[in-house]
Amino acid sequence: MNNEIILISTTSNLTVTIKEVLKKRKLEFSVYEATMEEAYKISEAAIGSGTKVVICRGGTATYLRDKVGVPVVDIRHGFIDIHLSVESAKKISDKIGVIGFRDICEAARDYNQIMKTDILVTEIQNQNEIRERLKEYIDNGIKVVIGGFQLAKAAKKYNMPCVMGHADPAAINQALNEALHDLKIEIERKEKYETINSILNCTSEGIVGIERDGQIIHINEIAKKILNYKEQRNIKEVLPSSLLIDTANTGRENFSELLNVGGQSIVINSVPIKVEDKTIGAVATIQEENKIQSIDREIRKKHLGSGHVAKKTFNDIIGRSRAIDIVKKRAARYAESDSTILIIGETGTGKEVFAQSIHNYSNRKRQPFVAINCAALPENILESELFGYVKGAFTGARNEGKAGIFELAHMGTVFLDEISEVSTDVQVKLLRVIQEKEVSRIGDDKVIPIDVRILAASNKNLMEEIYKGNFREDLYYRLAVLELELPPLRDRKGDVQELIYYFIKEKAKGNMIIAQDAIQMLCDYDWPGNVRQLANIIERLTVICEGGIIDGEKTAEVLKNMTFIKPDANKSKEKPASETEAKLINIIEMLIGERRNTSDIQKTSKVIEKEEIFNDIRKEVFPEINLFELNAFAQIEAEIIKEALGKTGGNREKTAELLSISTTTLWRKMKKFNLL
């Protein structure tokens, strides 16, 4: 039996006719006989089981409309109904009266007008009036009444004949058609409601709809959870201080409202609900602040792609020498802080490997790691990569604009390799990003807050670059809160053999062994290109060596063909100068140049002092040292600084001026040579 529609009959006559009509139309709907409160109880039970439309008649239909939450269709009284009832009543008496609710009374009045009769008609507002009106009819000589089930019960007590209203099959059919139409509309409405409800519950945001007075008309499951909703009727009980009420009353939109609810921060965006430009309420989206941050991080990761992650850890740094062990332990300590780190080291010492390891050892390890080589890009492109740009910022810019690496690395780490190659203009912007913790895209006036840790690396002496005017001193101090100096491979010769085996395993396609004499040659080599050069040479040897053996002959051939040393230097057999030695050569060349190019009359006091220092040192040190043995220049440099300090009475500023270096460089050198 289909219970989507039920029919409640108010008379036995009506019940019979309804069943006949249903049978004729081959419809199987439940039919109940009841009125008023009993009809309401039946309806409520049926609605709980899935009933969507109720068909009833007269006063009971009116009564149910005020009580139930589904459409109630009335089997209307018509001319035929009254005519049939009057014909039945006339068989009893001509003294006929009608007592009932508006529908049957209107039909009776129409009958009187059409048939030119004077049947007494009394309309009641509720069933409690029936007995009183019935007594009045008896007193007025009415012998038979026409009405419904309640009238029949009362008339029986007074021995008054009662004709229960007949039902026109056409009226029943019309009610059924209307009910079927309402059922179709109700099903469609329910489907749309469930679809919209599913959509609202499927979002990651809480959604609340309210009327102008704050009454909640809809709240999805996410909002219930965020707001700890317990069936409150008014939004003021849940969000007493929210601007949502203001939106519902004024029609003003309110975005990014931050509130604390139940100990957690939430963000509310509210917009008005308008019908024909009239505000009737408001709807709000609600998000937890930590969820917004989480989504933001996921979006940034997707924008970055799979390549912007740190893959290396401290376990990937090969070597057990004291030099590398000290640096690894220091780097691990640095990783625990959030300060900027300047990684110093020659080319090929593994600066990016250390940067990735520091990131993966820090509390930012689950966040993005973005590395950029500052020397690999022209200035304008580097700037756009670092800071991003907006639509139309410059010719060739993407229509949608682009986020810079600082935005994309939010909550993570940015690694700026070869930082010494950044132009002074870009250095100014970098300094602002570090100081203010915010970035502005090129072509935009908006600032975007960021939270990134910055690691920078250089194979140049930045203090010397500052002295030359190539690098800003204030940026240096911002970057070098912590300094990590990586040892060159020649200072960790004990790690070379382990690195050889590691790279053979990594580079060789099959099993390959290396002869002892080849190992010895590689261990004795000076490695100006450090670990990167060693990896490249091993890869080359694994390709050119045959029979699965790396022998001494091939190794010697490869090392002989290396072109890291200039041809003229090869002739004199001198070793490549270190950075410190190169600086000292510049100082000495300057001293000699000034002595040669300046006449006695033109000499300034400073030049004379420099010449005197140089001559004193030369007399004491140079006679015993071959100038071309460059490893002796460290001793010469220390002697020059000591002599200059003696000349100036230990005044560092005058000493730095005398040697044409900055006071910072002087301080570092004094520390290096234990002159403090």
PDB file of N, CA and C in Angstrom, residues 594-641:
ATOM      1  N   GLU A 594     102.210  50.994  -5.500  1.00  0.00           N
ATOM      2  CA  GLU A 594     102.303  52.364  -5.029  1.00  0.00           C
ATOM      3  C   GLU A 594     103.750  52.808  -4.931  1.00  0.00           C
ATOM      4  N   ARG A 595     104.644  51.877  -4.518  1.00  0.00           N
ATOM      5  CA  ARG A 595     106.055  52.230  -4.384  1.00  0.00           C
ATOM      6  C   ARG A 595     106.675  52.507  -5.739  1.00  0.00           C
ATOM      7  N   ARG A 596     106.248  51.714  -6.760  1.00  0.00           N
ATOM      8  CA  ARG A 596     106.830  51.878  -8.086  1.00  0.00           C
ATOM      9  C   ARG A 596     106.278  53.092  -8.811  1.00  0.00           C
ATOM     10  N   ASN A 597     105.011  53.399  -8.624  1.00  0.00           N
ATOM     11  CA  ASN A 597     104.352  54.420  -9.424  1.00  0.00           C
ATOM     12  C   ASN A 597     104.316  55.796  -8.767  1.00  0.00           C
ATOM     13  N   THR A 598     104.898  55.922  -7.614  1.00  0.00           N
ATOM     14  CA  THR A 598     104.846  57.196  -6.905  1.00  0.00           C
ATOM     15  C   THR A 598     106.260  57.720  -6.679  1.00  0.00           C
ATOM     16  N   SER A 599     106.492  58.927  -7.112  1.00  0.00           N
ATOM     17  CA  SER A 599     107.811  59.539  -6.893  1.00  0.00           C
ATOM     18  C   SER A 599     107.958  59.911  -5.433  1.00  0.00           C
ATOM     19  N   ASP A 600     109.226  60.139  -5.006  1.00  0.00           N
ATOM     20  CA  ASP A 600     109.466  60.478  -3.601  1.00  0.00           C
ATOM     21  C   ASP A 600     108.738  61.742  -3.203  1.00  0.00           C
ATOM     22  N   ILE A 601     108.643  62.687  -4.135  1.00  0.00           N
ATOM     23  CA  ILE A 601     107.998  63.955  -3.819  1.00  0.00           C
ATOM     24  C   ILE A 601     106.492  63.766  -3.668  1.00  0.00           C
ATOM     25  N   GLN A 602     105.927  62.853  -4.490  1.00  0.00           N
ATOM     26  CA  GLN A 602     104.469  62.675  -4.505  1.00  0.00           C
ATOM     27  C   GLN A 602     103.956  61.744  -3.398  1.00  0.00           C
ATOM     28  N   LYS A 603     104.863  61.044  -2.739  1.00  0.00           N
ATOM     29  CA  LYS A 603     104.416  60.052  -1.762  1.00  0.00           C
ATOM     30  C   LYS A 603     103.659  60.704  -0.608  1.00  0.00           C
ATOM     31  N   THR A 604     102.509  60.074  -0.281  1.00  0.00           N
ATOM     32  CA  THR A 604     101.771  60.531   0.897  1.00  0.00           C
ATOM     33  C   THR A 604     102.313  59.816   2.119  1.00  0.00           C
ATOM     34  N   SER A 605     101.911  60.298   3.260  1.00  0.00           N
ATOM     35  CA  SER A 605     102.381  59.664   4.499  1.00  0.00           C
ATOM     36  C   SER A 605     101.868  58.236   4.612  1.00  0.00           C
ATOM     37  N   LYS A 606     100.619  58.025   4.121  1.00  0.00           N
ATOM     38  CA  LYS A 606     100.043  56.679   4.201  1.00  0.00           C
ATOM     39  C   LYS A 606     100.841  55.701   3.355  1.00  0.00           C
ATOM     40  N   VAL A 607     101.194  56.143   2.139  1.00  0.00           N
ATOM     41  CA  VAL A 607     101.958  55.268   1.246  1.00  0.00           C
ATOM     42  C   VAL A 607     103.310  54.957   1.851  1.00  0.00           C
ATOM     43  N   ILE A 608     103.946  55.976   2.450  1.00  0.00           N
ATOM     44  CA  ILE A 608     105.268  55.769   3.061  1.00  0.00           C
ATOM     45  C   ILE A 608     105.152  54.762   4.186  1.00  0.00           C
ATOM     46  N   GLU A 609     104.067  54.900   5.000  1.00  0.00           N
ATOM     47  CA  GLU A 609     103.880  53.958   6.110  1.00  0.00           C
ATOM     48  C   GLU A 609     103.688  52.545   5.596  1.00  0.00           C
ATOM     49  N   LYS A 610     102.875  52.404   4.534  1.00  0.00           N
ATOM     50  CA  LYS A 610     102.651  51.067   3.956  1.00  0.00           C
ATOM     51  C   LYS A 610     103.963  50.484   3.441  1.00  0.00           C
ATOM     52  N   GLU A 611     104.763  51.363   2.805  1.00  0.00           N
ATOM     53  CA  GLU A 611     106.036  50.886   2.250  1.00  0.00           C
ATOM     54  C   GLU A 611     106.971  50.463   3.360  1.00  0.00           C
ATOM     55  N   GLU A 612     106.959  51.218   4.453  1.00  0.00           N
ATOM     56  CA  GLU A 612     107.831  50.883   5.582  1.00  0.00           C
ATOM     57  C   GLU A 612     107.424  49.540   6.188  1.00  0.00           C
ATOM     58  N   ILE A 613     106.116  49.347   6.329  1.00  0.00           N
ATOM     59  CA  ILE A 613     105.633  48.062   6.866  1.00  0.00           C
ATOM     60  C   ILE A 613     106.082  46.926   5.964  1.00  0.00           C
ATOM     61  N   PHE A 614     105.835  47.104   4.649  1.00  0.00           N
ATOM     62  CA  PHE A 614     106.187  46.057   3.695  1.00  0.00           C
ATOM     63  C   PHE A 614     107.687  45.750   3.750  1.00  0.00           C
ATOM     64  N   ASN A 615     108.534  46.790   3.793  1.00  0.00           N
ATOM     65  CA  ASN A 615     109.989  46.588   3.799  1.00  0.00           C
ATOM     66  C   ASN A 615     110.437  45.887   5.058  1.00  0.00           C
ATOM     67  N   ASP A 616     109.836  46.291   6.215  1.00  0.00           N
ATOM     68  CA  ASP A 616     110.211  45.640   7.473  1.00  0.00           C
ATOM     69  C   ASP A 616     109.882  44.149   7.438  1.00  0.00           C
ATOM     70  N   ILE A 617     108.657  43.855   6.958  1.00  0.00           N
ATOM     71  CA  ILE A 617     108.254  42.439   6.893  1.00  0.00           C
ATOM     72  C   ILE A 617     109.125  41.691   5.900  1.00  0.00           C
ATOM     73  N   ARG A 618     109.373  42.335   4.766  1.00  0.00           N
ATOM     74  CA  ARG A 618     110.185  41.656   3.733  1.00  0.00           C
ATOM     75  C   ARG A 618     111.559  41.297   4.271  1.00  0.00           C
ATOM     76  N   LYS A 619     112.176  42.202   5.051  1.00  0.00           N
ATOM     77  CA  LYS A 619     113.510  41.940   5.594  1.00  0.00           C
ATOM     78  C   LYS A 619     113.487  40.779   6.566  1.00  0.00           C
ATOM     79  N   GLU A 620     112.415  40.730   7.399  1.00  0.00           N
ATOM     80  CA  GLU A 620     112.354  39.693   8.427  1.00  0.00           C
ATOM     81  C   GLU A 620     111.909  38.343   7.883  1.00  0.00           C
ATOM     82  N   VAL A 621     110.944  38.352   6.920  1.00  0.00           N
ATOM     83  CA  VAL A 621     110.322  37.090   6.493  1.00  0.00           C
ATOM     84  C   VAL A 621     110.767  36.648   5.107  1.00  0.00           C
ATOM     85  N   PHE A 622     110.791  37.573   4.147  1.00  0.00           N
ATOM     86  CA  PHE A 622     111.004  37.188   2.753  1.00  0.00           C
ATOM     87  C   PHE A 622     112.337  36.513   2.453  1.00  0.00           C
ATOM     88  N   PRO A 623     113.439  36.913   3.130  1.00  0.00           N
ATOM     89  CA  PRO A 623     114.704  36.248   2.781  1.00  0.00           C
ATOM     90  C   PRO A 623     114.658  34.742   2.975  1.00  0.00           C
ATOM     91  N   GLU A 624     113.836  34.290   3.880  1.00  0.00           N
ATOM     92  CA  GLU A 624     113.788  32.861   4.171  1.00  0.00           C
ATOM     93  C   GLU A 624     112.684  32.138   3.404  1.00  0.00           C
ATOM     94  N   ILE A 625     111.840  32.907   2.666  1.00  0.00           N
ATOM     95  CA  ILE A 625     110.661  32.296   2.041  1.00  0.00           C
ATOM     96  C   ILE A 625     110.654  32.558   0.555  1.00  0.00           C
ATOM     97  N   ASN A 626     110.365  31.528  -0.220  1.00  0.00           N
ATOM     98  CA  ASN A 626     110.171  31.683  -1.663  1.00  0.00           C
ATOM     99  C   ASN A 626     108.790  32.307  -1.870  1.00  0.00           C
ATOM    100  N   LEU A 627     108.737  33.492  -2.509  1.00  0.00           N
ATOM    101  CA  LEU A 627     107.479  34.206  -2.666  1.00  0.00           C
ATOM    102  C   LEU A 627     106.438  33.396  -3.419  1.00  0.00           C
ATOM    103  N   PHE A 628     106.897  32.458  -4.220  1.00  0.00           N
ATOM    104  CA  PHE A 628     105.939  31.691  -5.022  1.00  0.00           C
ATOM    105  C   PHE A 628     105.375  30.485  -4.285  1.00  0.00           C
ATOM    106  N   GLU A 629     105.872  30.253  -3.053  1.00  0.00           N
ATOM    107  CA  GLU A 629     105.267  29.213  -2.224  1.00  0.00           C
ATOM    108  C   GLU A 629     104.094  29.865  -1.482  1.00  0.00           C
ATOM    109  N   LEU A 630     102.919  29.799  -2.106  1.00  0.00           N
ATOM    110  CA  LEU A 630     101.799  30.619  -1.650  1.00  0.00           C
ATOM    111  C   LEU A 630     101.280  30.239  -0.264  1.00  0.00           C
ATOM    112  N   ASN A 631     101.613  29.039   0.214  1.00  0.00           N
ATOM    113  CA  ASN A 631     101.132  28.684   1.551  1.00  0.00           C
ATOM    114  C   ASN A 631     101.841  29.475   2.639  1.00  0.00           C
ATOM    115  N   ALA A 632     102.864  30.218   2.292  1.00  0.00           N
ATOM    116  CA  ALA A 632     103.568  31.049   3.277  1.00  0.00           C
ATOM    117  C   ALA A 632     102.906  32.401   3.467  1.00  0.00           C
ATOM    118  N   PHE A 633     101.949  32.764   2.599  1.00  0.00           N
ATOM    119  CA  PHE A 633     101.367  34.092   2.676  1.00  0.00           C
ATOM    120  C   PHE A 633     100.540  34.301   3.933  1.00  0.00           C
ATOM    121  N   ALA A 634     100.014  33.244   4.525  1.00  0.00           N
ATOM    122  CA  ALA A 634      99.263  33.400   5.773  1.00  0.00           C
ATOM    123  C   ALA A 634     100.165  33.970   6.857  1.00  0.00           C
ATOM    124  N   GLN A 635     101.418  33.469   6.903  1.00  0.00           N
ATOM    125  CA  GLN A 635     102.376  33.978   7.888  1.00  0.00           C
ATOM    126  C   GLN A 635     102.713  35.440   7.598  1.00  0.00           C
ATOM    127  N   ILE A 636     102.882  35.739   6.291  1.00  0.00           N
ATOM    128  CA  ILE A 636     103.203  37.121   5.904  1.00  0.00           C
ATOM    129  C   ILE A 636     102.046  38.047   6.270  1.00  0.00           C
ATOM    130  N   GLU A 637     100.805  37.591   6.010  1.00  0.00           N
ATOM    131  CA  GLU A 637      99.636  38.407   6.306  1.00  0.00           C
ATOM    132  C   GLU A 637      99.556  38.730   7.789  1.00  0.00           C
ATOM    133  N   ALA A 638      99.818  37.740   8.644  1.00  0.00           N
ATOM    134  CA  ALA A 638      99.778  37.957  10.082  1.00  0.00           C
ATOM    135  C   ALA A 638     100.838  38.962  10.511  1.00  0.00           C
ATOM    136  N   GLU A 639     102.030  38.841   9.916  1.00  0.00           N
ATOM    137  CA  GLU A 639     103.120  39.757  10.262  1.00  0.00           C
ATOM    138  C   GLU A 639     102.804  41.183   9.836  1.00  0.00           C
ATOM    139  N   ILE A 640     102.150  41.340   8.647  1.00  0.00           N
ATOM    140  CA  ILE A 640     101.775  42.670   8.169  1.00  0.00           C
ATOM    141  C   ILE A 640     100.773  43.312   9.127  1.00  0.00           C
ATOM    142  N   ILE A 641      99.793  42.543   9.571  1.00  0.00           N
ATOM    143  CA  ILE A 641      98.774  43.083  10.479  1.00  0.00           C
ATOM    144  C   ILE A 641      99.395  43.475  11.818  1.00  0.00           C
TER     145      ILE A 641
END
